[in-house]
Amino acid sequence: MAGFDANEHLTPFRDARGYGAVLFDRTQLRQPDPAWFNPKHWGEAAQPVSEGGRGGAWFIDMGGGEAVLRHYLRGGWMAKFSREGHLWRGINRVRSFAEFRLLRELRAKKLPVPLPFAACYRREGLRYTASILLQRLPGVRPLASLALEGDAPWEQTGELVARFHRAGLDHADLNAHNILFDAEGKGWMIDFDRSRLRIPATGWREANLKRLHRSLRKRRGSRSIEQVDADFVRLRAAYDAAWQRGY
């Protein structure tokens, strides 16, 4: 559980559609408007993110810098009933707030994750919608794309995952689109919805790695399963070496 954060501020709001609140970092924003979490507010300054995920994300030109706006969507059969509506279970269970706070904890641990600016929820009856606004990482490309081009940094990826695991990060959806590399070769990790910090244990670490392996196989393009598996062996060897070193 995160400790007290003097820079974290919560502002409730109410309008014709219901009520909610915005959680934000006072060192980054003075007072975000709830309208900021609607891409229509930004007009042409909001451009849909086309790569990875199931939609519901936009690149935002905020004038003073670029950000990513992401809505929390539902997948599977529940999406047939409501893509954005989530069952209200109390403010401490709001998904955007949980990810906002987790990102701040990870940054405090000096891990390479985007800077969170603000998170929002809007409640209507027993349902709520949630959104988060965070830093856009410049010049990054997902591991999935690099793998298709035969230019993926497998050893660096293994070391990156080990670094997060050593810090106790159990990523709920560790896939080839949530690991990014910038032009300088620095690795990043994104999309921490439903992720959490835990005591490092073999079970959940192995589950993370298996999920990543399945993702690479699924997104292999014209590459063979044998090629993907051989590359993953390199990733896994670097992971194991980094884990044994302890950093």
XYZ file of N, CA and C in Angstrom:
741
model
N 0.832 -1.190 0.000
C 0.000 0.000 0.000
C 0.870 1.245 0.000
N 0.512 2.215 -0.838
C 1.296 3.442 -0.917
C 1.116 4.273 0.338
N 2.166 4.966 0.736
C 2.075 5.855 1.873
C 1.465 7.189 1.492
N 1.421 8.113 2.446
C 0.847 9.425 2.197
C 1.667 10.172 1.152
N 0.971 10.773 0.200
C 1.615 11.513 -0.875
C 1.062 12.939 -0.861
N 1.884 13.879 -0.436
C 1.429 15.266 -0.304
C 1.110 15.908 -1.640
N 1.648 15.367 -2.725
C 1.415 15.954 -4.049
C 0.183 15.378 -4.749
N -0.445 14.394 -4.125
C -1.646 13.792 -4.700
C -2.869 14.568 -4.229
N -3.725 14.944 -5.175
C -4.891 15.753 -4.828
C -6.141 15.173 -5.482
N -7.253 15.168 -4.752
C -8.525 14.631 -5.228
C -9.562 15.740 -5.287
N -10.177 15.924 -6.464
C -11.206 16.947 -6.643
C -12.508 16.300 -7.098
N -13.554 16.300 -6.247
C -14.851 15.755 -6.666
C -15.549 16.708 -7.643
N -16.473 16.166 -8.437
C -17.284 16.991 -9.321
C -18.655 16.345 -9.488
N -19.614 17.133 -9.943
C -20.970 16.651 -10.226
C -21.503 17.396 -11.435
N -22.192 16.663 -12.319
C -22.816 17.298 -13.468
C -24.114 16.569 -13.800
N -24.684 16.857 -14.970
C -25.980 16.297 -15.337
C -25.945 14.776 -15.490
N -24.781 14.230 -15.795
C -24.662 12.798 -16.030
C -24.394 11.989 -14.766
N -24.024 12.643 -13.700
C -23.700 11.929 -12.477
C -22.637 12.668 -11.702
N -21.807 11.922 -11.001
C -20.744 12.559 -10.230
C -19.501 11.682 -10.262
N -18.402 12.291 -9.856
C -17.145 11.561 -9.874
C -16.053 12.368 -9.224
N -14.816 12.076 -9.602
C -13.673 12.785 -9.015
C -12.479 12.651 -9.936
N -11.564 13.604 -9.812
C -10.302 13.597 -10.540
C -9.172 13.528 -9.524
N -8.284 12.580 -9.698
C -7.100 12.420 -8.867
C -5.903 12.863 -9.695
N -5.078 13.764 -9.163
C -3.988 14.281 -9.989
C -2.764 14.637 -9.159
N -1.683 14.842 -9.883
C -0.392 15.199 -9.311
C -0.259 16.723 -9.374
N -0.221 17.363 -8.237
C -0.187 18.838 -8.201
C 1.121 19.415 -8.718
N 2.149 18.585 -8.824
C 3.412 19.080 -9.392
C 3.367 19.105 -10.915
N 2.382 18.416 -11.509
C 2.282 18.338 -12.960
C 1.129 19.164 -13.522
N 0.029 19.247 -12.786
C -1.160 19.959 -13.247
C -1.714 20.822 -12.123
N -2.240 21.989 -12.487
C -2.837 22.856 -11.468
C -4.223 22.374 -11.076
N -5.112 22.197 -12.058
C -6.455 21.715 -11.778
C -7.066 21.145 -13.060
N -6.965 19.856 -13.276
C -7.519 19.280 -14.499
C -9.039 19.348 -14.524
N -9.569 19.561 -15.708
C -11.003 19.627 -15.935
C -11.512 18.223 -16.260
N -12.642 17.785 -15.704
C -13.186 16.471 -16.061
C -13.383 16.291 -17.563
N -13.602 17.398 -18.282
C -13.790 17.322 -19.732
C -12.529 16.835 -20.445
N -11.379 16.973 -19.817
C -10.123 16.540 -20.438
C -10.123 15.042 -20.731
N -10.956 14.288 -20.028
C -10.962 12.840 -20.177
C -11.909 12.363 -21.277
N -12.482 13.316 -21.999
C -13.309 13.018 -23.168
C -12.525 13.440 -24.409
N -12.188 12.506 -25.309
C -11.383 12.903 -26.480
C -12.042 13.968 -27.337
N -13.365 14.064 -27.303
C -14.061 15.073 -28.094
C -13.705 16.484 -27.633
N -13.340 16.629 -26.373
C -12.941 17.944 -25.844
C -11.728 18.486 -26.589
N -10.855 17.591 -27.046
C -9.591 18.007 -27.656
C -9.694 18.192 -29.167
N -10.801 17.749 -29.757
C -10.959 17.916 -31.199
C -9.859 17.218 -31.980
N -9.264 17.933 -32.939
C -8.215 17.346 -33.768
C -6.917 17.123 -33.011
N -6.818 17.667 -31.807
C -5.621 17.445 -30.987
C -5.601 16.048 -30.381
N -6.701 15.295 -30.533
C -6.770 13.912 -30.064
C -6.741 12.970 -31.254
N -5.746 12.088 -31.294
C -5.600 11.131 -32.390
C -5.608 9.712 -31.819
N -6.463 8.845 -32.352
C -6.549 7.472 -31.809
C -5.220 6.730 -31.889
N -4.935 5.952 -30.864
C -3.765 5.079 -30.862
C -4.144 3.830 -31.649
N -3.405 3.538 -32.693
C -3.796 2.448 -33.594
C -3.136 1.129 -33.275
N -2.042 1.144 -32.508
C -1.246 -0.071 -32.307
C -1.412 -0.608 -30.907
N -1.782 -1.902 -30.803
C -1.877 -2.560 -29.511
C -3.199 -2.295 -28.820
N -3.540 -3.143 -27.843
C -4.730 -2.947 -27.040
C -6.013 -3.202 -27.812
N -7.141 -2.831 -27.193
C -8.444 -3.041 -27.802
C -9.141 -1.717 -28.102
N -8.335 -0.647 -28.291
C -8.921 0.661 -28.562
C -9.093 1.449 -27.275
N -9.770 2.587 -27.387
C -10.035 3.385 -26.196
C -8.849 4.186 -25.713
N -7.901 4.516 -26.623
C -6.746 5.329 -26.244
C -6.455 6.342 -27.335
N -5.985 7.516 -26.915
C -5.718 8.611 -27.839
C -4.422 9.317 -27.451
N -3.681 9.761 -28.454
C -2.578 10.679 -28.231
C -3.174 12.081 -28.187
N -2.794 12.859 -27.168
C -3.355 14.194 -26.964
C -2.257 15.242 -27.032
N -2.451 16.236 -27.881
C -1.568 17.398 -27.909
C -2.166 18.437 -26.964
N -1.568 18.570 -25.778
C -2.115 19.456 -24.755
C -1.594 20.879 -24.860
N -0.863 21.170 -25.929
C -0.317 22.514 -26.075
C 1.050 22.624 -25.442
N 1.138 22.305 -24.155
C 2.423 22.363 -23.464
C 3.176 21.052 -23.497
N 2.616 20.049 -24.166
C 3.253 18.743 -24.227
C 2.265 17.704 -24.703
N 2.757 16.482 -24.909
C 1.912 15.413 -25.410
C 1.605 14.408 -24.310
N 0.397 13.854 -24.382
C -0.053 12.899 -23.374
C -0.800 11.758 -24.057
N -1.097 10.733 -23.285
C -1.952 9.636 -23.726
C -3.182 9.622 -22.828
N -4.352 9.612 -23.451
C -5.616 9.453 -22.730
C -6.092 8.032 -22.966
N -6.386 7.314 -21.895
C -6.866 5.946 -22.045
C -8.126 5.711 -21.237
N -9.137 5.148 -21.874
C -10.355 4.732 -21.191
C -10.235 3.259 -20.817
N -10.824 2.872 -19.716
C -10.762 1.497 -19.244
C -11.932 0.725 -19.840
N -11.612 -0.122 -20.820
C -12.627 -0.875 -21.545
C -12.690 -2.315 -21.054
N -13.828 -2.903 -21.254
C -14.010 -4.298 -20.889
C -13.824 -5.175 -22.109
N -13.289 -6.361 -21.892
C -13.125 -7.323 -22.972
C -14.030 -8.516 -22.757
N -13.914 -9.490 -23.643
C -14.691 -10.713 -23.490
C -16.177 -10.515 -23.705
N -16.948 -11.448 -23.186
C -18.397 -11.413 -23.411
C -19.076 -10.252 -22.703
N -18.480 -9.748 -21.611
C -19.084 -8.626 -20.889
C -19.103 -7.360 -21.744
N -18.185 -7.260 -22.708
C -18.134 -6.082 -23.571
C -19.387 -5.968 -24.439
N -20.107 -7.097 -24.631
C -21.338 -7.047 -25.415
C -22.413 -6.211 -24.720
N -22.332 -6.131 -23.396
C -23.315 -5.378 -22.636
C -22.865 -3.941 -22.385
N -21.589 -3.764 -22.111
C -21.059 -2.419 -21.859
C -19.543 -2.452 -22.008
N -19.011 -1.651 -22.920
C -17.559 -1.629 -23.127
C -16.848 -0.851 -22.033
N -17.489 0.188 -21.508
C -16.806 1.070 -20.564
C -17.347 1.002 -19.141
N -18.536 0.447 -18.944
C -19.133 0.443 -17.612
C -18.564 -0.638 -16.716
N -18.194 -0.257 -15.498
C -17.662 -1.182 -14.506
C -18.528 -1.125 -13.248
N -18.652 -2.249 -12.564
C -19.449 -2.297 -11.344
C -18.797 -1.470 -10.246
N -19.572 -0.582 -9.630
C -19.049 0.272 -8.560
C -18.833 -0.544 -7.294
N -17.592 -0.517 -6.790
C -17.253 -1.244 -5.566
C -16.568 -0.346 -4.551
N -16.740 0.941 -4.726
C -16.126 1.890 -3.804
C -14.962 2.613 -4.447
N -14.665 3.801 -3.945
C -13.636 4.635 -4.556
C -12.252 3.997 -4.488
N -12.012 3.164 -3.488
C -10.701 2.518 -3.378
C -10.503 1.393 -4.385
N -11.560 1.050 -5.136
C -11.460 0.000 -6.148
C -11.533 0.566 -7.567
N -11.510 1.896 -7.695
C -11.554 2.514 -9.024
C -10.273 2.170 -9.780
N -10.409 1.598 -10.972
C -9.255 1.066 -11.688
C -8.265 2.145 -12.110
N -8.764 3.291 -12.532
C -7.852 4.356 -12.960
C -7.068 4.912 -11.771
N -7.695 5.010 -10.602
C -6.995 5.501 -9.415
C -5.911 4.503 -8.998
N -6.235 3.214 -9.075
C -5.255 2.189 -8.691
C -4.031 2.243 -9.595
N -4.248 2.410 -10.904
C -3.108 2.462 -11.812
C -2.310 3.748 -11.625
N -3.005 4.862 -11.410
C -2.328 6.138 -11.160
C -1.366 6.000 -9.973
N -1.849 5.425 -8.888
C -1.021 5.298 -7.687
C 0.091 4.277 -7.869
N -0.194 3.198 -8.592
C 0.843 2.210 -8.849
C 1.970 2.809 -9.691
N 1.624 3.578 -10.703
C 2.649 4.233 -11.520
C 3.540 5.134 -10.679
N 2.953 5.850 -9.755
C 3.742 6.734 -8.889
C 4.677 5.921 -7.990
N 4.201 4.772 -7.529
C 5.063 3.906 -6.722
C 6.219 3.354 -7.555
N 5.923 2.945 -8.780
C 6.969 2.394 -9.639
C 8.012 3.449 -9.983
N 7.568 4.672 -10.234
C 8.517 5.751 -10.513
C 9.368 6.058 -9.279
N 8.776 5.946 -8.106
C 9.548 6.158 -6.873
C 10.636 5.102 -6.718
N 10.408 3.930 -7.331
C 11.399 2.861 -7.317
C 12.389 2.984 -8.483
N 12.306 4.102 -9.224
C 13.202 4.397 -10.357
C 13.006 3.429 -11.521
N 11.801 2.929 -11.692
C 11.508 2.034 -12.800
C 11.012 2.838 -14.002
N 11.334 2.384 -15.225
C 10.984 3.141 -16.431
C 9.526 2.952 -16.845
N 8.677 3.830 -16.329
C 7.250 3.832 -16.653
C 6.829 5.272 -16.947
N 5.719 5.458 -17.664
C 5.266 6.825 -17.950
C 4.869 7.583 -16.677
N 4.981 8.888 -16.747
C 4.561 9.752 -15.648
C 3.048 9.906 -15.698
N 2.320 9.554 -14.625
C 0.869 9.752 -14.621
C 0.524 11.203 -14.271
N -0.373 11.801 -15.053
C -0.793 13.174 -14.788
C -2.061 13.234 -13.949
N -3.074 12.477 -14.362
C -4.360 12.540 -13.671
C -5.186 11.303 -13.999
N -6.107 10.960 -13.094
C -7.045 9.860 -13.311
C -8.436 10.339 -12.927
N -9.439 9.738 -13.545
C -10.810 10.211 -13.338
C -11.770 9.031 -13.299
N -12.849 9.208 -12.543
C -13.972 8.281 -12.667
C -15.252 9.095 -12.685
N -16.278 8.542 -13.314
C -17.616 9.140 -13.334
C -18.613 8.033 -13.005
N -19.382 8.242 -11.957
C -20.326 7.215 -11.515
C -21.744 7.568 -11.941
N -22.441 6.544 -12.448
C -23.857 6.663 -12.781
C -24.562 5.441 -12.210
N -25.225 5.600 -11.082
C -25.883 4.477 -10.426
C -24.883 3.474 -9.907
N -25.059 2.194 -10.292
C -24.178 1.132 -9.825
C -22.988 0.906 -10.746
N -22.848 1.759 -11.768
C -21.761 1.614 -12.722
C -20.882 2.853 -12.735
N -19.673 2.686 -13.191
C -18.799 3.839 -13.347
C -17.913 3.647 -14.567
N -17.423 4.744 -15.110
C -16.422 4.714 -16.170
C -15.143 5.326 -15.617
N -14.027 4.954 -16.205
C -12.737 5.415 -15.681
C -11.787 5.755 -16.820
N -10.900 6.721 -16.558
C -9.927 7.168 -17.555
C -8.652 7.587 -16.845
N -7.557 7.593 -17.600
C -6.284 8.067 -17.066
C -5.574 8.892 -18.134
N -4.866 9.902 -17.692
C -4.095 10.784 -18.570
C -2.644 10.678 -18.120
N -1.767 10.296 -19.038
C -0.379 10.093 -18.653
C 0.575 10.519 -19.759
N 1.828 10.547 -19.425
C 2.890 10.980 -20.333
C 2.953 10.117 -21.581
N 3.115 10.766 -22.742
C 3.406 10.024 -23.962
C 4.913 9.869 -24.073
N 5.368 8.654 -24.212
C 6.798 8.379 -24.337
C 7.228 8.652 -25.772
N 8.184 9.559 -25.986
C 8.569 9.916 -27.356
C 9.405 8.843 -28.043
N 9.104 8.596 -29.303
C 9.937 7.744 -30.143
C 10.031 6.294 -29.739
N 9.003 5.767 -29.065
C 9.070 4.368 -28.630
C 8.375 3.457 -29.636
N 8.825 2.197 -29.654
C 8.214 1.184 -30.500
C 8.023 -0.083 -29.669
N 6.914 -0.793 -29.884
C 6.667 -2.003 -29.092
C 7.551 -3.168 -29.493
N 7.797 -4.025 -28.545
C 8.584 -5.227 -28.788
C 7.975 -6.043 -29.925
N 6.653 -6.066 -30.027
C 5.981 -6.825 -31.087
C 6.451 -6.386 -32.470
N 6.529 -5.080 -32.691
C 6.962 -4.568 -33.999
C 8.429 -4.855 -34.252
N 9.248 -4.677 -33.233
C 10.679 -4.938 -33.388
C 10.946 -6.407 -33.692
N 10.157 -7.284 -33.083
C 10.328 -8.720 -33.323
C 9.999 -9.073 -34.769
N 8.956 -8.467 -35.316
C 8.568 -8.740 -36.702
C 9.660 -8.332 -37.679
N 10.415 -7.295 -37.312
C 11.485 -6.798 -38.177
C 12.811 -7.508 -37.934
N 12.824 -8.424 -36.975
C 14.055 -9.138 -36.657
C 15.075 -8.287 -35.929
N 14.584 -7.231 -35.257
C 15.497 -6.283 -34.613
C 15.165 -6.099 -33.130
N 14.602 -7.115 -32.518
C 14.190 -6.996 -31.118
C 15.379 -7.202 -30.177
N 15.494 -6.370 -29.147
C 16.582 -6.530 -28.176
C 16.198 -7.556 -27.105
N 16.376 -8.830 -27.416
C 15.870 -9.887 -26.536
C 16.544 -9.883 -25.166
N 17.867 -9.703 -25.148
C 18.556 -9.702 -23.854
C 18.117 -8.536 -22.984
N 17.985 -7.352 -23.585
C 17.540 -6.177 -22.826
C 16.117 -6.366 -22.311
N 15.283 -7.047 -23.104
C 13.917 -7.301 -22.669
C 13.896 -8.202 -21.447
N 14.686 -9.257 -21.480
C 14.745 -10.151 -20.331
C 15.227 -9.441 -19.073
N 16.234 -8.596 -19.233
C 16.753 -7.840 -18.094
C 15.721 -6.846 -17.568
N 14.960 -6.239 -18.488
C 13.926 -5.279 -18.089
C 12.838 -5.960 -17.267
N 12.353 -7.095 -17.747
C 11.310 -7.817 -17.019
C 11.819 -8.246 -15.646
N 13.049 -8.724 -15.587
C 13.623 -9.141 -14.298
C 13.708 -7.971 -13.325
N 14.029 -6.806 -13.846
C 14.130 -5.618 -12.993
C 12.779 -5.286 -12.358
N 11.724 -5.367 -13.143
C 10.388 -5.100 -12.604
C 9.972 -6.187 -11.620
N 10.278 -7.430 -11.933
C 9.936 -8.518 -11.031
C 10.688 -8.401 -9.720
N 11.935 -7.999 -9.785
C 12.721 -7.831 -8.562
C 12.081 -6.781 -7.655
N 11.454 -5.777 -8.257
C 10.773 -4.731 -7.479
C 9.398 -5.190 -6.985
N 8.966 -6.386 -7.430
C 7.694 -6.929 -6.962
C 6.506 -6.645 -7.856
N 6.742 -6.222 -9.100
C 5.642 -5.872 -10.000
C 5.093 -7.117 -10.690
N 3.859 -7.451 -10.383
C 3.134 -8.525 -11.055
C 2.246 -7.869 -12.105
N 2.676 -7.914 -13.373
C 1.955 -7.254 -14.459
C 0.790 -8.135 -14.890
N -0.419 -7.570 -14.899
C -1.614 -8.352 -15.210
C -1.719 -8.717 -16.679
N -1.007 -7.995 -17.550
C -1.102 -8.268 -18.989
C 0.245 -8.005 -19.658
N 1.236 -8.780 -19.271
C 2.573 -8.587 -19.840
C 2.597 -9.182 -21.250
N 2.502 -8.326 -22.243
C 2.511 -8.798 -23.627
C 3.487 -7.973 -24.453
N 3.621 -8.347 -25.728
C 4.634 -7.742 -26.589
C 4.320 -6.316 -27.002
N 3.126 -5.826 -26.679
C 2.794 -4.428 -26.946
C 2.988 -3.541 -25.716
N 3.185 -4.143 -24.567
C 3.347 -3.371 -23.333
C 4.803 -3.212 -22.912
N 5.710 -3.701 -23.745
C 7.144 -3.473 -23.567
C 7.616 -2.644 -24.753
N 8.204 -1.495 -24.470
C 8.591 -0.544 -25.509
C 10.079 -0.234 -25.420
N 10.642 0.173 -26.568
C 12.032 0.625 -26.594
C 12.103 1.928 -27.367
N 12.876 2.880 -26.832
C 13.006 4.168 -27.511
C 14.216 4.150 -28.455
N 14.466 5.286 -29.099
C 15.527 5.360 -30.110
C 16.907 5.135 -29.515
N 17.073 5.386 -28.224
C 18.355 5.174 -27.558
C 18.500 3.752 -27.028
N 17.477 2.931 -27.228
C 17.540 1.550 -26.765
C 17.079 1.342 -25.340
N 16.524 2.381 -24.720
C 16.022 2.238 -23.351
C 14.679 1.541 -23.368
N 14.507 0.565 -22.470
C 13.256 -0.165 -22.377
C 12.284 0.473 -21.405
N 10.991 0.357 -21.723
C 9.910 0.894 -20.902
C 8.813 -0.163 -20.771
N 8.012 -0.017 -19.738
C 6.846 -0.880 -19.583
C 5.618 -0.004 -19.376
N 4.484 -0.421 -19.936
C 3.259 0.371 -19.860
C 2.066 -0.523 -19.527
N 0.904 0.125 -19.331
C -0.402 -0.512 -19.147
C -0.441 -1.403 -17.908
N -0.640 -0.767 -16.756
C -0.597 -1.482 -15.487
C -1.979 -1.674 -14.856
N -3.009 -1.632 -15.670
C -4.356 -1.891 -15.163
C -4.415 -3.269 -14.503
N -4.904 -3.306 -13.269
C -5.064 -4.531 -12.474
C -3.736 -5.174 -12.069
N -2.633 -4.491 -12.319
C -1.333 -4.985 -11.858
C -1.134 -4.613 -10.391
N -0.159 -5.202 -9.750
C 0.058 -4.915 -8.329
C 1.485 -5.245 -7.923
N 1.867 -4.683 -6.785
C 3.164 -4.989 -6.187
C 2.981 -6.130 -5.191
N 3.878 -7.122 -5.296
C 3.791 -8.306 -4.453
C 5.189 -8.712 -4.005
N 5.241 -9.587 -3.024
C 6.518 -10.195 -2.670
C 6.932 -11.094 -3.823
N 8.141 -10.932 -4.362
C 8.559 -11.760 -5.500
C 8.428 -13.251 -5.191
N 7.743 -13.960 -6.086
C 7.543 -15.396 -5.925
C 7.579 -16.053 -7.300
N 8.002 -17.311 -7.329
C 8.177 -18.009 -8.596
C 6.880 -18.126 -9.382
N 5.777 -18.415 -8.717
C 4.511 -18.665 -9.392
C 4.055 -17.538 -10.294
N 3.930 -16.330 -9.731
C 3.417 -15.236 -10.564
C 4.467 -14.737 -11.549
N 5.754 -14.860 -11.220
C 6.786 -14.468 -12.183
C 6.726 -15.360 -13.421
N 6.590 -16.667 -13.200
C 6.514 -17.597 -14.319
C 5.242 -17.352 -15.138
N 4.155 -17.025 -14.478
C 2.903 -16.739 -15.197
C 3.071 -15.520 -16.101
N 3.757 -14.491 -15.610
C 4.049 -13.302 -16.427
C 4.839 -13.689 -17.669
N 5.890 -14.478 -17.488
C 6.766 -14.852 -18.594
C 6.039 -15.731 -19.619
N 5.201 -16.631 -19.139
C 4.430 -17.470 -20.053
C 3.453 -16.627 -20.872
N 2.858 -15.623 -20.240
C 1.937 -14.749 -20.961
C 2.677 -13.978 -22.056
N 3.871 -13.497 -21.734
C 4.675 -12.785 -22.722
C 5.052 -13.707 -23.881
N 5.426 -14.945 -23.560
C 5.787 -15.918 -24.592
C 4.585 -16.189 -25.518
N 3.412 -16.376 -24.941
C 2.208 -16.605 -25.756
C 1.922 -15.403 -26.653
N 2.133 -14.230 -26.125
C 1.909 -13.003 -26.897
C 2.843 -12.942 -28.103
N 4.094 -13.265 -27.898
C 5.067 -13.247 -28.994
C 4.712 -14.281 -30.061
N 4.233 -15.429 -29.637
C 3.802 -16.446 -30.601
C 2.582 -15.961 -31.391
N 1.645 -15.353 -30.679
C 0.407 -14.893 -31.318
C 0.676 -13.798 -32.334
N 1.654 -12.938 -32.061
C 1.953 -11.802 -32.926
C 3.203 -12.039 -33.772
N 3.437 -13.291 -34.147
C 4.701 -13.624 -34.818
C 4.716 -13.258 -36.301
N 3.544 -12.940 -36.898
C 3.507 -12.602 -38.316
C 3.949 -13.773 -39.171
N 4.924 -13.557 -40.069
C 5.403 -14.612 -40.958
C 6.498 -15.456 -40.319
N 6.898 -15.104 -39.094
C 7.952 -15.873 -38.433
C 7.402 -17.222 -37.961
N 8.252 -18.221 -37.923
C 7.825 -19.546 -37.479
C 7.797 -19.611 -35.949
N 7.051 -20.586 -35.445
C 7.021 -20.826 -34.002
C 8.432 -21.110 -33.493
N 9.213 -21.846 -34.292
C 10.580 -22.192 -33.890
C 11.451 -20.949 -33.750
N 11.280 -19.984 -34.650
C 12.034 -18.727 -34.543
C 11.655 -17.964 -33.284
N 10.356 -17.885 -33.029
C 9.881 -17.175 -31.836
C 10.424 -17.840 -30.578
N 10.346 -19.153 -30.528
C 10.812 -19.875 -29.337
C 12.318 -19.709 -29.137
N 13.080 -19.688 -30.222
C 14.523 -19.498 -30.104
C 14.847 -18.106 -29.557
N 14.107 -17.101 -30.001
C 14.318 -15.747 -29.481
C 13.928 -15.663 -28.011
N 12.860 -16.367 -27.660
C 12.429 -16.322 -26.258
C 13.455 -17.003 -25.354
N 14.152 -18.002 -25.874
C 15.223 -18.632 -25.096
C 16.287 -17.591 -24.739
N 16.615 -16.709 -25.671
C 17.575 -15.632 -25.398
C 17.041 -14.683 -24.333
N 15.767 -14.327 -24.474
C 15.132 -13.444 -23.485
C 15.179 -14.093 -22.105
N 14.804 -15.363 -22.048
C 14.723 -16.051 -20.766
C 16.098 -16.218 -20.126
N 17.114 -16.469 -20.930
C 18.465 -16.615 -20.381
C 18.933 -15.304 -19.753
N 18.646 -14.187 -20.421
C 19.023 -12.879 -19.873
C 18.224 -12.572 -18.621
N 16.951 -12.953 -18.613
C 16.110 -12.776 -17.416
C 16.698 -13.546 -16.237
N 16.992 -14.813 -16.451
C 17.512 -15.646 -15.363
C 18.841 -15.117 -14.839
N 19.712 -14.658 -15.748
C 21.004 -14.125 -15.321
C 20.816 -12.859 -14.488
N 19.900 -11.988 -14.931
C 19.642 -10.749 -14.188
C 19.003 -11.048 -12.834
N 18.129 -12.033 -12.804
C 17.480 -12.385 -11.542
C 18.503 -12.932 -10.540
N 19.415 -13.738 -11.028
C 20.438 -14.298 -10.148
C 21.374 -13.204 -9.627
N 21.650 -12.208 -10.467
C 22.511 -11.104 -10.019
C 21.824 -10.259 -8.959
N 20.504 -10.186 -9.038
C 19.762 -9.401 -8.056
C 19.549 -7.971 -8.435
N 19.809 -7.608 -9.698
C 19.549 -6.244 -10.156
C 19.315 -6.277 -11.645
